């Protein structure tokens, strides 16, 4: 946990130092997106390698779909409410 907080703190310091540099901002955006893509790919690999998940995919498929749909709909509704509450005058 110390490592996580140390990295977050280091990121805040680096972000503060380079906050006015447009190139660093653009590189950070690209790096973040590619990091997310890599993490999603690695998550898929680990799911694909898990025998228990693969052998029960037909049983958990509908549950996973319903949970995912609920999470996405909940996020969209919460975002819409927050947008209407805080940004309706803009």
JSON list of C-alpha atoms in Angstrom, two decimals:
[
{"chain": "A", "resi": 1, "resn": "UNK", "atom": "CA", "xyz": [0.00, 0.00, 0.00]},
{"chain": "A", "resi": 2, "resn": "UNK", "atom": "CA", "xyz": [2.94, 2.30, 0.68]},
{"chain": "A", "resi": 3, "resn": "UNK", "atom": "CA", "xyz": [4.08, 1.73, -2.90]},
{"chain": "A", "resi": 4, "resn": "UNK", "atom": "CA", "xyz": [0.67, 2.77, -4.26]},
{"chain": "A", "resi": 5, "resn": "UNK", "atom": "CA", "xyz": [0.55, 5.98, -2.25]},
{"chain": "A", "resi": 6, "resn": "UNK", "atom": "CA", "xyz": [4.18, 6.74, -3.10]},
{"chain": "A", "resi": 7, "resn": "UNK", "atom": "CA", "xyz": [3.48, 6.39, -6.82]},
{"chain": "A", "resi": 8, "resn": "UNK", "atom": "CA", "xyz": [0.38, 8.56, -6.57]},
{"chain": "A", "resi": 9, "resn": "UNK", "atom": "CA", "xyz": [2.35, 11.19, -4.68]},
{"chain": "A", "resi": 10, "resn": "UNK", "atom": "CA", "xyz": [5.15, 11.07, -7.23]},
{"chain": "A", "resi": 11, "resn": "UNK", "atom": "CA", "xyz": [2.60, 11.41, -10.03]},
{"chain": "A", "resi": 12, "resn": "UNK", "atom": "CA", "xyz": [1.08, 14.46, -8.38]},
{"chain": "A", "resi": 13, "resn": "UNK", "atom": "CA", "xyz": [4.50, 16.09, -8.03]},
{"chain": "A", "resi": 14, "resn": "UNK", "atom": "CA", "xyz": [5.45, 15.35, -11.65]},
{"chain": "A", "resi": 15, "resn": "UNK", "atom": "CA", "xyz": [2.05, 16.59, -12.83]},
{"chain": "A", "resi": 16, "resn": "UNK", "atom": "CA", "xyz": [2.47, 19.80, -10.84]},
{"chain": "A", "resi": 17, "resn": "UNK", "atom": "CA", "xyz": [5.95, 20.44, -12.24]},
{"chain": "A", "resi": 18, "resn": "UNK", "atom": "CA", "xyz": [4.94, 19.80, -15.87]},
{"chain": "A", "resi": 19, "resn": "UNK", "atom": "CA", "xyz": [1.38, 21.20, -15.73]},
{"chain": "A", "resi": 20, "resn": "UNK", "atom": "CA", "xyz": [2.05, 23.96, -18.29]},
{"chain": "A", "resi": 21, "resn": "UNK", "atom": "CA", "xyz": [3.82, 21.73, -20.84]},
{"chain": "A", "resi": 22, "resn": "UNK", "atom": "CA", "xyz": [1.43, 20.91, -23.70]},
{"chain": "A", "resi": 23, "resn": "UNK", "atom": "CA", "xyz": [3.62, 18.09, -25.07]},
{"chain": "A", "resi": 24, "resn": "UNK", "atom": "CA", "xyz": [3.74, 16.32, -21.71]},
{"chain": "A", "resi": 25, "resn": "UNK", "atom": "CA", "xyz": [-0.05, 16.61, -21.43]},
{"chain": "A", "resi": 26, "resn": "UNK", "atom": "CA", "xyz": [-0.58, 15.02, -24.88]},
{"chain": "A", "resi": 27, "resn": "UNK", "atom": "CA", "xyz": [1.93, 12.25, -24.18]},
{"chain": "A", "resi": 28, "resn": "UNK", "atom": "CA", "xyz": [0.27, 11.54, -20.85]},
{"chain": "A", "resi": 29, "resn": "UNK", "atom": "CA", "xyz": [-3.12, 11.19, -22.55]},
{"chain": "A", "resi": 30, "resn": "UNK", "atom": "CA", "xyz": [-1.77, 8.68, -25.06]},
{"chain": "A", "resi": 31, "resn": "UNK", "atom": "CA", "xyz": [0.20, 6.77, -22.43]},
{"chain": "A", "resi": 32, "resn": "UNK", "atom": "CA", "xyz": [-2.89, 6.52, -20.22]},
{"chain": "A", "resi": 33, "resn": "UNK", "atom": "CA", "xyz": [-5.09, 5.19, -23.03]},
{"chain": "A", "resi": 34, "resn": "UNK", "atom": "CA", "xyz": [-2.53, 2.61, -24.16]},
{"chain": "A", "resi": 35, "resn": "UNK", "atom": "CA", "xyz": [-2.00, 1.54, -20.54]},
{"chain": "A", "resi": 36, "resn": "UNK", "atom": "CA", "xyz": [-5.74, 0.97, -20.15]},
{"chain": "A", "resi": 37, "resn": "UNK", "atom": "CA", "xyz": [-5.81, -1.05, -23.39]},
{"chain": "A", "resi": 38, "resn": "UNK", "atom": "CA", "xyz": [-2.89, -3.16, -22.15]},
{"chain": "A", "resi": 39, "resn": "UNK", "atom": "CA", "xyz": [-4.56, -3.77, -18.78]},
{"chain": "A", "resi": 40, "resn": "UNK", "atom": "CA", "xyz": [-7.82, -4.82, -20.46]},
{"chain": "A", "resi": 41, "resn": "UNK", "atom": "CA", "xyz": [-5.91, -7.18, -22.76]},
{"chain": "A", "resi": 42, "resn": "UNK", "atom": "CA", "xyz": [-4.04, -8.72, -19.82]},
{"chain": "A", "resi": 43, "resn": "UNK", "atom": "CA", "xyz": [-7.32, -9.10, -17.92]},
{"chain": "A", "resi": 44, "resn": "UNK", "atom": "CA", "xyz": [-8.73, -11.00, -20.92]},
{"chain": "A", "resi": 45, "resn": "UNK", "atom": "CA", "xyz": [-5.64, -13.22, -21.02]},
{"chain": "A", "resi": 46, "resn": "UNK", "atom": "CA", "xyz": [-5.94, -14.06, -17.33]},
{"chain": "A", "resi": 47, "resn": "UNK", "atom": "CA", "xyz": [-9.65, -14.84, -17.71]},
{"chain": "A", "resi": 48, "resn": "UNK", "atom": "CA", "xyz": [-8.91, -17.01, -20.74]},
{"chain": "A", "resi": 49, "resn": "UNK", "atom": "CA", "xyz": [-6.26, -18.93, -18.81]},
{"chain": "A", "resi": 50, "resn": "UNK", "atom": "CA", "xyz": [-8.56, -19.61, -15.85]},
{"chain": "A", "resi": 51, "resn": "UNK", "atom": "CA", "xyz": [-10.00, -23.11, -16.34]},
{"chain": "A", "resi": 52, "resn": "UNK", "atom": "CA", "xyz": [-12.77, -22.61, -13.77]},
{"chain": "A", "resi": 53, "resn": "UNK", "atom": "CA", "xyz": [-14.11, -19.50, -15.52]},
{"chain": "A", "resi": 54, "resn": "UNK", "atom": "CA", "xyz": [-13.89, -21.03, -18.99]},
{"chain": "A", "resi": 55, "resn": "UNK", "atom": "CA", "xyz": [-15.62, -24.26, -17.93]},
{"chain": "A", "resi": 56, "resn": "UNK", "atom": "CA", "xyz": [-18.47, -22.31, -16.30]},
{"chain": "A", "resi": 57, "resn": "UNK", "atom": "CA", "xyz": [-18.82, -19.56, -18.91]},
{"chain": "A", "resi": 58, "resn": "UNK", "atom": "CA", "xyz": [-22.29, -20.75, -19.90]},
{"chain": "A", "resi": 59, "resn": "UNK", "atom": "CA", "xyz": [-23.49, -20.52, -16.29]},
{"chain": "A", "resi": 60, "resn": "UNK", "atom": "CA", "xyz": [-22.02, -17.13, -15.47]},
{"chain": "A", "resi": 61, "resn": "UNK", "atom": "CA", "xyz": [-22.61, -15.47, -18.84]},
{"chain": "A", "resi": 62, "resn": "UNK", "atom": "CA", "xyz": [-26.09, -14.11, -18.15]},
{"chain": "A", "resi": 63, "resn": "UNK", "atom": "CA", "xyz": [-25.18, -12.98, -14.63]},
{"chain": "A", "resi": 64, "resn": "UNK", "atom": "CA", "xyz": [-22.14, -11.12, -15.93]},
{"chain": "A", "resi": 65, "resn": "UNK", "atom": "CA", "xyz": [-24.20, -9.51, -18.69]},
{"chain": "A", "resi": 66, "resn": "UNK", "atom": "CA", "xyz": [-26.88, -8.30, -16.24]},
{"chain": "A", "resi": 67, "resn": "UNK", "atom": "CA", "xyz": [-24.29, -6.96, -13.78]},
{"chain": "A", "resi": 68, "resn": "UNK", "atom": "CA", "xyz": [-22.42, -5.16, -16.58]},
{"chain": "A", "resi": 69, "resn": "UNK", "atom": "CA", "xyz": [-25.61, -3.68, -17.98]},
{"chain": "A", "resi": 70, "resn": "UNK", "atom": "CA", "xyz": [-26.66, -2.51, -14.53]},
{"chain": "A", "resi": 71, "resn": "UNK", "atom": "CA", "xyz": [-23.27, -0.93, -13.86]},
{"chain": "A", "resi": 72, "resn": "UNK", "atom": "CA", "xyz": [-23.25, 0.91, -17.20]},
{"chain": "A", "resi": 73, "resn": "UNK", "atom": "CA", "xyz": [-26.84, 2.11, -16.83]},
{"chain": "A", "resi": 74, "resn": "UNK", "atom": "CA", "xyz": [-26.19, 3.19, -13.25]},
{"chain": "A", "resi": 75, "resn": "UNK", "atom": "CA", "xyz": [-23.11, 5.16, -14.32]},
{"chain": "A", "resi": 76, "resn": "UNK", "atom": "CA", "xyz": [-24.97, 6.84, -17.18]},
{"chain": "A", "resi": 77, "resn": "UNK", "atom": "CA", "xyz": [-27.90, 7.79, -14.95]},
{"chain": "A", "resi": 78, "resn": "UNK", "atom": "CA", "xyz": [-25.63, 9.08, -12.16]},
{"chain": "A", "resi": 79, "resn": "UNK", "atom": "CA", "xyz": [-23.59, 11.09, -14.67]},
{"chain": "A", "resi": 80, "resn": "UNK", "atom": "CA", "xyz": [-26.73, 12.58, -16.18]},
{"chain": "A", "resi": 81, "resn": "UNK", "atom": "CA", "xyz": [-28.05, 13.57, -12.75]},
{"chain": "A", "resi": 82, "resn": "UNK", "atom": "CA", "xyz": [-24.72, 15.14, -11.75]},
{"chain": "A", "resi": 83, "resn": "UNK", "atom": "CA", "xyz": [-24.48, 16.97, -15.07]},
{"chain": "A", "resi": 84, "resn": "UNK", "atom": "CA", "xyz": [-28.00, 18.38, -14.74]},
{"chain": "A", "resi": 85, "resn": "UNK", "atom": "CA", "xyz": [-27.39, 19.32, -11.10]},
{"chain": "A", "resi": 86, "resn": "UNK", "atom": "CA", "xyz": [-24.03, 21.08, -11.46]},
{"chain": "A", "resi": 87, "resn": "UNK", "atom": "CA", "xyz": [-23.76, 22.16, -15.11]},
{"chain": "A", "resi": 88, "resn": "UNK", "atom": "CA", "xyz": [-27.29, 23.05, -16.21]},
{"chain": "A", "resi": 89, "resn": "UNK", "atom": "CA", "xyz": [-26.49, 26.79, -16.37]},
{"chain": "A", "resi": 90, "resn": "UNK", "atom": "CA", "xyz": [-23.48, 26.36, -18.65]}
]
